[in-house]
Amino acid sequence: DMENSTKRVLVIDDNEMELKLYFNGLGKHFDVSFAPNARTAWEMLNSAPLPDAIILDIMMPNEDGLDLCNRIKETQFLQDVPIIFVSSLTDPSVKSQAFELGGADFITKPPMMTELIARLQRHIALYRKTKKLESLIFIDPLTHLPNEAKFKEVLSIEWARCARYWHHMTLLIIRVEKIQHIQETQGNDHYFAVLSTVASTLSSAGNRPGDLVATLGNNKFAVL
C-alpha cells in the first residue's frame, strides 16, 4: 500500500555539515539519500526507485538548483515529484523564480527541522494521492500496465523533448500473435494468464524510471 510504504526523500546539497543536519533530523521519518551536486542527483533520479520528494539547495557548483529543477520538470517521469527549495538567498525574485519553475515549497536556511518534516509529510501525502488517482485513470486492470491513453500522453511529451534536445528514443510495438487460439480452445483464464505473463516479462525488461511499458489493447504492447 503506497500510503503506508516508506517515504523516500532525496537531499541535494553540496554542504557536508548541512547534509549531516538533514540526516539526523529526517532519518527517523524518511528513507533519506544524498547527492552533493546536480550531476550525481540526475544519475540517482534516473535509477529506481524514485524519491517521493526532493530537497534542493539553490546555490550549488556547476549547475544550480533552479536549472536542475527546470530539467526535472521537463522530464515526464519526474515532473510530479515535489521539490522543496532550501536556500540562504532571501531575494524575492529568487523565490518567485523557484515557484515559477515548478517548486512546491521554499524554506530559508537554516531550516527548522519540525517545520521541514511537516511540510515534507504534507507534500508527499499530496503527491501519493495524485499518483493513486492517476493509476485509477491510466492503469489497465488486467495487465496492471499503463494503458493506451497514458502511452499517448507520455509519447507526445517525450517526442517533443527529444526533438528539442536532439535526444534519441526507442519505441517497440509488440503484438502477441495467435493468442485467440488459446482463448477459443482453453478459455479466458488461460488467455488472461498469457497476457499477464507477457506484461510482467516486458516490465522486467524495461524497468528504468524513464522507460514505459504500456498495453495498447488488441493483444498489443508498447515499450518506450
Coordinates of N, CA, C and O in Angstrom, one line a residue, residues 20-200:
K20 N 24.6 16.4 7.2 CA 24.6 15.7 8.5 C 23.3 16.2 9.2 O 22.7 15.4 9.9
L21 N 23.1 17.5 9.2 CA 21.9 18.0 9.8 C 20.6 17.4 9.3 O 19.7 17.0 10.1
Y22 N 20.5 17.3 8.0 CA 19.4 16.6 7.3 C 19.3 15.2 7.8 O 18.2 14.7 8.1
F23 N 20.4 14.5 7.7 CA 20.4 13.1 8.1 C 19.9 12.8 9.5 O 19.0 12.0 9.7
N24 N 20.4 13.6 10.4 CA 20.0 13.5 11.8 C 18.5 13.9 12.0 O 17.8 13.2 12.8
G25 N 18.1 14.9 11.3 CA 16.7 15.4 11.6 C 15.6 14.6 10.8 O 14.5 14.4 11.3
L26 N 16.0 14.1 9.6 CA 15.0 13.5 8.8 C 15.0 11.9 8.8 O 14.0 11.3 8.5
G27 N 16.1 11.4 9.3 CA 16.4 10.0 9.2 C 15.3 9.1 10.0 O 15.1 8.0 9.6
K28 N 14.7 9.7 11.0 CA 13.7 8.9 11.8 C 12.4 8.8 11.1 O 11.6 7.9 11.3
H29 N 12.1 9.7 10.2 CA 10.8 9.8 9.5 C 10.8 9.3 8.0 O 9.8 8.9 7.5
F30 N 12.0 9.4 7.4 CA 12.1 9.1 6.0 C 13.3 8.3 5.6 O 14.3 8.2 6.4
D31 N 13.2 7.6 4.5 CA 14.4 7.0 3.9 C 15.2 8.0 3.1 O 14.7 8.4 2.0
V32 N 16.3 8.6 3.7 CA 16.9 9.7 3.1 C 18.2 9.3 2.3 O 19.0 8.5 2.8
S33 N 18.3 9.8 1.1 CA 19.5 9.7 0.3 C 20.0 11.0 -0.1 O 19.3 12.0 -0.1
F34 N 21.3 11.1 -0.4 CA 22.0 12.4 -0.6 C 22.7 12.5 -1.9 O 23.3 11.5 -2.4
A35 N 22.8 13.7 -2.5 CA 23.6 13.9 -3.6 C 24.3 15.3 -3.4 O 23.6 16.3 -3.1
P36 N 25.6 15.3 -3.6 CA 26.3 16.6 -3.4 C 26.3 17.6 -4.5 O 26.8 18.7 -4.4
N37 N 25.8 17.1 -5.7 CA 25.8 18.0 -6.9 C 24.7 17.6 -7.8 O 24.1 16.5 -7.7
A38 N 24.4 18.4 -8.8 CA 23.3 18.2 -9.8 C 23.6 16.9 -10.6 O 22.7 16.1 -10.9
R39 N 24.9 16.7 -11.0 CA 25.2 15.5 -11.8 C 24.9 14.2 -11.1 O 24.2 13.3 -11.7
T40 N 25.3 14.1 -9.9 CA 25.1 12.9 -9.1 C 23.6 12.7 -8.9 O 23.0 11.6 -9.0
A41 N 22.9 13.8 -8.6 CA 21.4 13.8 -8.4 C 20.7 13.3 -9.6 O 19.8 12.4 -9.5
W42 N 21.1 13.7 -10.8 CA 20.5 13.3 -12.0 C 20.7 11.8 -12.2 O 19.8 11.1 -12.7
E43 N 21.9 11.3 -12.0 CA 22.1 9.9 -12.1 C 21.3 9.1 -11.1 O 20.7 8.0 -11.5
M44 N 21.1 9.6 -9.9 CA 20.3 8.9 -8.9 C 18.8 8.9 -9.3 O 18.1 7.9 -9.2
L45 N 18.3 10.0 -9.9 CA 16.9 10.1 -10.3 C 16.6 9.2 -11.5 O 15.5 8.9 -11.7
N46 N 17.7 8.9 -12.3 CA 17.5 8.0 -13.4 C 17.7 6.6 -13.2 O 17.9 5.8 -14.1
S47 N 17.8 6.2 -11.9 CA 17.9 4.8 -11.5 C 16.9 4.6 -10.3 O 16.9 5.4 -9.4
A48 N 16.1 3.6 -10.4 CA 15.0 3.3 -9.5 C 15.5 3.1 -8.1 O 16.7 2.7 -7.9
P49 N 14.8 3.3 -7.0 CA 13.4 3.8 -7.0 C 13.4 5.4 -7.0 O 14.4 6.0 -6.5
L50 N 12.3 6.0 -7.4 CA 12.2 7.4 -7.4 C 11.9 7.9 -6.0 O 11.3 7.2 -5.2
P51 N 12.4 9.1 -5.6 CA 12.0 9.7 -4.3 C 10.6 10.2 -4.3 O 10.0 10.4 -5.4
D52 N 10.0 10.3 -3.2 CA 8.7 10.9 -3.0 C 8.7 12.4 -2.9 O 7.7 13.1 -3.0
A53 N 9.9 12.9 -2.6 CA 10.1 14.4 -2.5 C 11.6 14.7 -2.6 O 12.5 13.8 -2.4
I54 N 11.9 15.9 -3.1 CA 13.3 16.3 -3.3 C 13.5 17.6 -2.5 O 12.7 18.5 -2.6
I55 N 14.6 17.6 -1.7 CA 15.0 18.9 -1.0 C 16.2 19.4 -1.8 O 17.2 18.7 -2.0
L56 N 16.1 20.6 -2.3 CA 17.1 21.1 -3.3 C 17.7 22.5 -2.9 O 16.9 23.4 -2.7
D57 N 19.0 22.5 -2.7 CA 19.7 23.8 -2.5 C 19.8 24.6 -3.8 O 20.0 24.0 -4.8
I58 N 19.6 25.9 -3.7 CA 19.7 26.7 -4.9 C 21.2 26.9 -5.3 O 21.5 26.8 -6.5
M59 N 22.0 27.2 -4.4 CA 23.4 27.6 -4.7 C 24.3 26.3 -4.7 O 24.6 25.8 -3.6
M60 N 24.6 25.8 -5.9 CA 25.5 24.6 -6.0 C 26.5 24.9 -7.1 O 26.2 25.6 -8.1
P61 N 27.6 24.2 -7.1 CA 28.6 24.4 -8.2 C 28.1 23.8 -9.5 O 27.3 22.9 -9.5
N62 N 28.6 24.2 -10.6 CA 28.4 23.7 -12.0 C 26.9 24.0 -12.4 O 26.7 24.8 -13.3
E63 N 25.9 23.3 -11.8 CA 24.5 23.6 -12.2 C 23.8 23.9 -11.0 O 23.7 23.1 -10.0
D64 N 23.1 25.1 -10.9 CA 22.4 25.5 -9.7 C 21.1 24.8 -9.6 O 20.6 24.1 -10.5
G65 N 20.5 24.9 -8.4 CA 19.2 24.2 -8.1 C 18.1 24.6 -9.1 O 17.2 23.8 -9.4
L66 N 18.1 25.9 -9.5 CA 17.0 26.3 -10.4 C 17.1 25.6 -11.7 O 16.1 25.2 -12.3
D67 N 18.3 25.5 -12.3 CA 18.5 24.8 -13.5 C 18.1 23.3 -13.4 O 17.5 22.8 -14.3
L68 N 18.5 22.7 -12.3 CA 18.2 21.3 -12.1 C 16.7 21.1 -12.0 O 16.1 20.2 -12.6
C69 N 16.0 22.0 -11.3 CA 14.6 21.9 -11.1 C 13.9 22.0 -12.5 O 13.0 21.2 -12.8
N70 N 14.4 22.9 -13.4 CA 13.9 23.0 -14.7 C 14.0 21.7 -15.5 O 13.0 21.3 -16.2
R71 N 15.2 21.1 -15.4 CA 15.4 19.8 -16.0 C 14.4 18.7 -15.5 O 13.9 17.9 -16.3
I72 N 14.3 18.7 -14.2 CA 13.4 17.7 -13.6 C 12.0 17.9 -14.1 O 11.3 16.9 -14.5
K73 N 11.5 19.1 -14.1 CA 10.1 19.4 -14.5 C 9.8 19.1 -16.0 O 8.7 19.0 -16.4
E74 N 10.9 19.1 -16.8 CA 10.8 18.8 -18.2 C 10.8 17.3 -18.5 O 10.5 16.9 -19.6
T75 N 11.0 16.5 -17.5 CA 11.2 15.1 -17.7 C 9.9 14.4 -17.2 O 9.5 14.5 -16.1
Q76 N 9.3 13.7 -18.1 CA 7.9 13.2 -17.9 C 7.8 12.4 -16.6 O 6.9 12.6 -15.8
F77 N 8.7 11.4 -16.4 CA 8.5 10.5 -15.2 C 8.9 11.2 -13.9 O 8.7 10.6 -12.8
L78 N 9.5 12.4 -14.0 CA 10.0 13.1 -12.7 C 9.1 14.3 -12.4 O 9.2 14.7 -11.3
Q79 N 8.4 14.8 -13.4 CA 7.8 16.1 -13.2 C 6.8 16.3 -12.1 O 6.7 17.4 -11.6
D80 N 6.2 15.2 -11.5 CA 5.3 15.4 -10.4 C 5.9 15.3 -9.1 O 5.3 15.6 -8.1
V81 N 7.2 14.9 -9.0 CA 7.9 14.7 -7.7 C 8.0 16.1 -7.1 O 8.6 17.0 -7.7
P82 N 7.5 16.4 -5.8 CA 7.6 17.7 -5.2 C 9.0 18.1 -4.9 O 9.7 17.3 -4.3
I83 N 9.3 19.3 -5.2 CA 10.7 19.9 -5.0 C 10.5 21.0 -3.9 O 9.8 21.9 -4.1
I84 N 11.2 20.8 -2.8 CA 11.3 21.8 -1.8 C 12.6 22.5 -1.8 O 13.7 21.9 -1.6
F85 N 12.6 23.8 -2.2 CA 13.9 24.5 -2.2 C 14.3 25.0 -0.8 O 13.4 25.4 0.0
V86 N 15.6 24.8 -0.5 CA 16.1 25.4 0.7 C 17.3 26.3 0.3 O 18.1 25.9 -0.5
S87 N 17.3 27.6 0.8 CA 18.3 28.5 0.4 C 18.6 29.6 1.4 O 17.6 30.0 2.1
S88 N 19.8 30.0 1.4 CA 20.1 31.2 2.3 C 19.8 32.5 1.6 O 19.8 33.6 2.1
L89 N 19.5 32.4 0.3 CA 19.1 33.6 -0.5 C 17.6 34.0 -0.1 O 16.7 33.2 -0.1
T90 N 17.5 35.2 0.2 CA 16.2 35.7 0.6 C 15.6 36.7 -0.4 O 14.5 37.3 -0.1
D91 N 16.2 36.9 -1.5 CA 15.7 37.8 -2.5 C 14.4 37.3 -3.1 O 14.3 36.2 -3.5
P92 N 13.3 38.2 -3.0 CA 12.0 37.7 -3.5 C 12.0 37.2 -5.0 O 11.2 36.4 -5.3
S93 N 12.9 37.8 -5.8 CA 12.9 37.4 -7.2 C 13.4 35.9 -7.3 O 13.0 35.2 -8.2
V94 N 14.3 35.5 -6.4 CA 14.8 34.1 -6.4 C 13.6 33.2 -6.0 O 13.4 32.1 -6.7
K95 N 12.9 33.6 -5.0 CA 11.8 32.8 -4.5 C 10.7 32.7 -5.6 O 10.2 31.6 -5.9
S96 N 10.4 33.8 -6.3 CA 9.3 33.7 -7.3 C 9.8 32.9 -8.5 O 9.0 32.1 -9.1
Q97 N 11.1 32.9 -8.8 CA 11.6 32.1 -9.9 C 11.5 30.6 -9.5 O 11.2 29.7 -10.4
A98 N 11.8 30.3 -8.3 CA 11.7 28.9 -7.8 C 10.3 28.3 -8.0 O 10.1 27.2 -8.4
F99 N 9.3 29.2 -7.6 CA 7.9 28.7 -7.8 C 7.5 28.7 -9.3 O 6.8 27.8 -9.7
E100 N 8.0 29.6 -10.1 CA 7.6 29.6 -11.5 C 8.2 28.4 -12.2 O 7.5 27.8 -13.1
L101 N 9.3 27.9 -11.7 CA 9.9 26.7 -12.3 C 9.2 25.4 -11.9 O 9.6 24.3 -12.3
G102 N 8.3 25.5 -10.9 CA 7.6 24.3 -10.5 C 7.9 23.8 -9.1 O 7.5 22.7 -8.7
G103 N 8.7 24.6 -8.4 CA 8.9 24.2 -7.0 C 7.7 24.2 -6.2 O 6.8 25.0 -6.3
A104 N 7.6 23.2 -5.2 CA 6.4 23.0 -4.4 C 6.4 23.9 -3.2 O 5.4 24.3 -2.6
D105 N 7.7 24.2 -2.7 CA 7.8 24.9 -1.5 C 9.2 25.6 -1.4 O 10.1 25.2 -2.2
F106 N 9.3 26.6 -0.5 CA 10.6 27.3 -0.4 C 10.9 27.6 1.1 O 10.0 28.1 1.8
I107 N 12.0 27.1 1.6 CA 12.3 27.3 3.0 C 13.7 28.0 3.1 O 14.6 27.6 2.4
T108 N 13.8 29.0 4.0 CA 15.1 29.7 4.2 C 16.0 28.9 5.1 O 15.6 28.3 6.1
K109 N 17.3 28.9 4.7 CA 18.3 28.2 5.6 C 18.6 29.1 6.8 O 18.7 30.3 6.7
P110 N 19.0 28.4 7.9 CA 18.9 27.0 8.2 C 17.4 26.6 8.5 O 16.7 27.4 9.2
P111 N 17.0 25.5 8.0 CA 15.6 25.1 8.2 C 15.2 24.7 9.6 O 16.1 24.0 10.2
M112 N 14.1 25.0 10.0 CA 13.6 24.5 11.3 C 13.1 23.0 11.0 O 12.2 22.8 10.2
M113 N 13.7 22.1 11.7 CA 13.5 20.7 11.3 C 12.1 20.2 11.4 O 11.6 19.5 10.6
T114 N 11.4 20.7 12.5 CA 10.0 20.3 12.7 C 9.1 20.8 11.6 O 8.2 20.1 11.1
E115 N 9.4 22.0 11.1 CA 8.6 22.6 10.0 C 8.9 21.9 8.7 O 8.0 21.6 8.0
L116 N 10.2 21.6 8.5 CA 10.6 20.9 7.3 C 9.9 19.5 7.2 O 9.4 19.1 6.2
I117 N 9.9 18.8 8.3 CA 9.3 17.4 8.4 C 7.8 17.5 8.1 O 7.3 16.8 7.3
A118 N 7.2 18.5 8.7 CA 5.7 18.7 8.5 C 5.4 19.0 7.0 O 4.5 18.5 6.4
R119 N 6.2 19.9 6.4 CA 6.0 20.2 5.0 C 6.2 19.0 4.1 O 5.5 18.8 3.1
L120 N 7.3 18.3 4.4 CA 7.6 17.1 3.6 C 6.4 16.1 3.7 O 6.0 15.5 2.7
Q121 N 5.9 15.8 4.9 CA 4.8 14.9 5.1 C 3.6 15.3 4.2 O 2.9 14.5 3.6
R122 N 3.3 16.6 4.3 CA 2.2 17.2 3.5 C 2.3 17.0 2.0 O 1.4 16.6 1.3
H123 N 3.5 17.4 1.5 CA 3.8 17.3 0.1 C 3.8 15.9 -0.4 O 3.3 15.6 -1.5
I124 N 4.4 15.0 0.4 CA 4.4 13.5 0.0 C 3.0 12.9 0.0 O 2.6 12.2 -0.9
A125 N 2.2 13.3 1.0 CA 0.8 12.8 1.0 C 0.0 13.2 -0.2 O -0.7 12.5 -0.9
L126 N 0.2 14.5 -0.6 CA -0.5 15.0 -1.8 C 0.0 14.4 -3.1 O -0.8 14.0 -4.0
Y127 N 1.3 14.2 -3.2 CA 2.0 13.5 -4.3 C 1.4 12.1 -4.5 O 1.1 11.6 -5.6
R128 N 1.4 11.4 -3.4 CA 0.9 10.0 -3.4 C -0.6 9.9 -3.8 O -1.0 9.0 -4.5
K129 N -1.3 10.8 -3.3 CA -2.8 10.9 -3.6 C -3.0 11.1 -5.1 O -3.8 10.4 -5.7
T130 N -2.2 12.0 -5.6 CA -2.2 12.3 -7.1 C -1.9 11.0 -7.9 O -2.5 10.7 -8.9
K131 N -0.8 10.3 -7.5 CA -0.4 9.1 -8.1 C -1.5 8.0 -8.1 O -1.7 7.3 -9.0
K132 N -2.1 8.0 -6.9 CA -3.2 6.9 -6.8 C -4.4 7.2 -7.7 O -4.9 6.3 -8.4
L133 N -4.8 8.5 -7.8 CA -5.9 8.9 -8.7 C -5.5 8.6 -10.2 O -6.3 8.2 -11.0
E134 N -4.2 9.0 -10.5 CA -3.7 8.7 -11.8 C -3.7 7.3 -12.2 O -4.1 6.9 -13.3
S135 N -3.4 6.4 -11.2 CA -3.4 5.0 -11.5 C -4.8 4.4 -11.8 O -5.0 3.5 -12.6
L136 N -5.8 5.1 -11.2 CA -7.2 4.6 -11.5 C -7.6 5.0 -12.9 O -8.4 4.3 -13.6
I137 N -7.1 6.1 -13.4 CA -7.4 6.5 -14.8 C -6.6 5.9 -15.8 O -7.0 5.5 -16.9
F138 N -5.3 5.7 -15.5 CA -4.3 5.3 -16.6 C -3.8 3.9 -16.5 O -2.9 3.5 -17.3
I139 N -4.2 3.1 -15.5 CA -3.7 1.7 -15.4 C -4.7 0.7 -15.9 O -5.8 0.7 -15.5
D140 N -4.2 -0.2 -16.8 CA -5.1 -1.3 -17.3 C -5.3 -2.3 -16.2 O -4.3 -2.8 -15.6
P141 N -6.5 -2.6 -15.8 CA -6.8 -3.5 -14.7 C -6.3 -5.0 -14.9 O -6.0 -5.7 -14.0
L142 N -6.2 -5.4 -16.2 CA -5.8 -6.8 -16.4 C -4.3 -7.0 -16.3 O -3.8 -7.9 -15.6
T143 N -3.5 -6.1 -17.0 CA -2.1 -6.3 -17.0 C -1.4 -5.5 -16.0 O -0.2 -5.6 -15.7
H144 N -2.1 -4.5 -15.3 CA -1.5 -3.6 -14.4 C -0.4 -2.7 -15.0 O 0.4 -2.1 -14.3
L145 N -0.5 -2.5 -16.3 CA 0.4 -1.7 -17.0 C -0.3 -0.4 -17.4 O -1.5 -0.3 -17.4
P146 N 0.4 0.7 -17.7 CA -0.2 1.9 -18.2 C -1.0 1.6 -19.5 O -0.6 0.8 -20.3
N147 N -2.1 2.3 -19.6 CA -3.0 2.0 -20.8 C -2.6 2.9 -22.0 O -1.7 3.6 -21.9
E148 N -3.4 2.8 -23.0 CA -3.1 3.5 -24.3 C -3.2 5.0 -24.1 O -2.4 5.7 -24.7
A149 N -4.1 5.5 -23.3 CA -4.2 6.9 -23.0 C -2.9 7.5 -22.4 O -2.4 8.5 -22.8
K150 N -2.4 6.7 -21.4 CA -1.2 7.1 -20.8 C 0.0 7.0 -21.8 O 0.9 7.9 -21.8
F151 N 0.0 6.0 -22.6 CA 1.1 5.8 -23.6 C 1.1 7.0 -24.5 O 2.2 7.6 -24.8
K152 N 0.0 7.4 -25.0 CA -0.1 8.6 -25.9 C 0.4 9.9 -25.3 O 1.1 10.7 -25.9
E153 N 0.0 10.1 -24.0 CA 0.4 11.3 -23.3 C 1.9 11.3 -23.2 O 2.6 12.3 -23.4
V154 N 2.5 10.2 -22.7 CA 4.0 10.1 -22.5 C 4.7 10.3 -23.8 O 5.7 11.0 -23.9
L155 N 4.2 9.6 -24.9 CA 4.9 9.6 -26.2 C 5.0 11.0 -26.7 O 6.0 11.5 -27.2
S156 N 3.9 11.8 -26.6 CA 3.9 13.2 -27.1 C 4.8 14.1 -26.4 O 5.5 14.9 -27.0
I157 N 4.9 13.9 -25.0 CA 5.9 14.7 -24.2 C 7.3 14.3 -24.6 O 8.1 15.2 -24.8
E158 N 7.6 13.0 -24.6 CA 8.9 12.6 -24.9 C 9.4 12.9 -26.3 O 10.6 13.2 -26.5
W159 N 8.5 12.8 -27.2 CA 8.8 13.1 -28.6 C 9.2 14.6 -28.7 O 10.2 14.9 -29.3
A160 N 8.5 15.5 -28.1 CA 8.8 16.9 -28.1 C 10.1 17.2 -27.4 O 10.9 18.0 -27.9
R161 N 10.4 16.5 -26.3 CA 11.6 16.7 -25.6 C 12.8 16.2 -26.4 O 13.9 16.8 -26.5
C162 N 12.7 15.0 -27.0 CA 13.8 14.5 -27.9 C 14.0 15.5 -29.1 O 15.2 15.7 -29.4
A163 N 13.0 16.0 -29.6 CA 13.2 16.9 -30.8 C 13.9 18.2 -30.3 O 14.7 18.7 -31.0
R164 N 13.5 18.7 -29.1 CA 14.1 19.9 -28.6 C 15.6 19.8 -28.3 O 16.4 20.6 -28.5
Y165 N 16.0 18.6 -27.7 CA 17.3 18.4 -27.2 C 18.2 17.5 -28.1 O 19.3 17.1 -27.8
W166 N 17.6 17.1 -29.3 CA 18.3 16.1 -30.2 C 18.7 14.8 -29.5 O 19.7 14.3 -29.6
H167 N 17.7 14.3 -28.6 CA 17.9 13.0 -28.0 C 17.3 12.0 -28.9 O 16.5 12.2 -29.7
H168 N 17.7 10.7 -28.6 CA 17.1 9.6 -29.3 C 16.1 8.9 -28.4 O 16.2 9.0 -27.2
M169 N 15.1 8.3 -29.0 CA 14.2 7.4 -28.3 C 14.1 6.1 -29.1 O 14.3 6.0 -30.3
T170 N 13.7 5.0 -28.3 CA 13.5 3.7 -29.0 C 12.0 3.3 -28.7 O 11.6 3.4 -27.5
L171 N 11.3 2.9 -29.7 CA 9.9 2.5 -29.5 C 9.7 1.2 -30.1 O 10.0 1.0 -31.3
L172 N 9.2 0.2 -29.3 CA 8.9 -1.1 -29.8 C 7.4 -1.3 -29.7 O 6.8 -1.0 -28.7
I173 N 6.7 -1.8 -30.8 CA 5.3 -2.2 -30.7 C 5.3 -3.7 -30.9 O 5.8 -4.3 -31.8
I174 N 4.8 -4.4 -29.9 CA 4.8 -5.9 -29.8 C 3.4 -6.4 -29.8 O 2.6 -6.0 -29.0
R175 N 3.2 -7.3 -30.8 CA 1.9 -7.9 -30.8 C 2.0 -9.4 -30.5 O 2.9 -10.1 -31.1
V176 N 1.1 -9.9 -29.7 CA 1.1 -11.4 -29.4 C 0.2 -12.1 -30.4 O -1.0 -11.8 -30.4
E177 N 0.8 -12.8 -31.3 CA 0.1 -13.5 -32.4 C -0.6 -14.8 -31.9 O -0.1 -15.5 -31.0
K178 N -1.7 -15.1 -32.6 CA -2.4 -16.4 -32.4 C -2.9 -16.6 -31.0 O -3.1 -17.8 -30.6
I179 N -3.0 -15.6 -30.2 CA -3.4 -15.8 -28.8 C -4.9 -16.1 -28.7 O -5.4 -16.7 -27.8
Q180 N -5.7 -15.7 -29.8 CA -7.1 -16.0 -29.8 C -7.3 -17.5 -29.8 O -8.3 -18.0 -29.3
H181 N -6.4 -18.3 -30.4 CA -6.5 -19.7 -30.4 C -6.5 -20.3 -28.9 O -7.3 -21.2 -28.6
I182 N -5.7 -19.7 -28.0 CA -5.7 -20.1 -26.6 C -7.1 -19.8 -26.0 O -7.7 -20.6 -25.3
Q183 N -7.6 -18.6 -26.3 CA -8.9 -18.1 -25.8 C -10.0 -19.1 -26.2 O -10.9 -19.5 -25.5
E184 N -10.0 -19.5 -27.5 CA -11.0 -20.3 -28.1 C -10.9 -21.8 -27.6 O -12.0 -22.4 -27.3
T185 N -9.7 -22.3 -27.4 CA -9.6 -23.7 -27.0 C -9.5 -23.9 -25.5 O -9.9 -25.0 -25.0
Q186 N -8.9 -22.9 -24.8 CA -8.6 -23.1 -23.3 C -9.4 -22.2 -22.4 O -9.3 -22.3 -21.2
G187 N -10.1 -21.2 -23.0 CA -10.9 -20.3 -22.3 C -10.2 -19.0 -21.8 O -9.0 -18.8 -22.0
N188 N -11.0 -18.1 -21.3 CA -10.5 -16.7 -20.9 C -9.4 -16.8 -19.9 O -8.5 -15.9 -19.9
D189 N -9.5 -17.7 -18.9 CA -8.5 -17.7 -17.8 C -7.1 -17.9 -18.4 O -6.1 -17.2 -17.9
H190 N -6.9 -18.8 -19.3 CA -5.6 -19.1 -19.9 C -5.2 -17.9 -20.7 O -4.0 -17.5 -20.8
Y191 N -6.1 -17.4 -21.5 CA -5.8 -16.2 -22.3 C -5.3 -15.0 -21.5 O -4.3 -14.4 -21.8
F192 N -6.0 -14.7 -20.4 CA -5.6 -13.6 -19.5 C -4.2 -13.9 -18.9 O -3.4 -13.1 -18.7
A193 N -4.0 -15.2 -18.5 CA -2.7 -15.6 -17.9 C -1.6 -15.4 -18.8 O -0.5 -14.9 -18.4
V194 N -1.7 -15.7 -20.1 CA -0.7 -15.5 -21.1 C -0.4 -14.0 -21.2 O 0.8 -13.5 -21.2
L195 N -1.4 -13.1 -21.3 CA -1.2 -11.7 -21.5 C -0.5 -11.1 -20.2 O 0.3 -10.3 -20.4
S196 N -0.9 -11.6 -19.1 CA -0.3 -11.1 -17.8 C 1.2 -11.5 -17.8 O 2.0 -10.7 -17.3
T197 N 1.5 -12.7 -18.2 CA 2.9 -13.2 -18.2 C 3.7 -12.3 -19.2 O 4.8 -11.9 -18.9
V198 N 3.2 -12.0 -20.4 CA 3.9 -11.2 -21.4 C 4.1 -9.8 -20.7 O 5.2 -9.2 -20.8
A199 N 3.1 -9.3 -20.1 CA 3.1 -7.9 -19.5 C 4.2 -7.9 -18.4 O 5.1 -6.9 -18.4
S200 N 4.3 -8.9 -17.5 CA 5.3 -8.8 -16.5 C 6.7 -9.0 -17.0 O 7.7 -8.5 -16.5

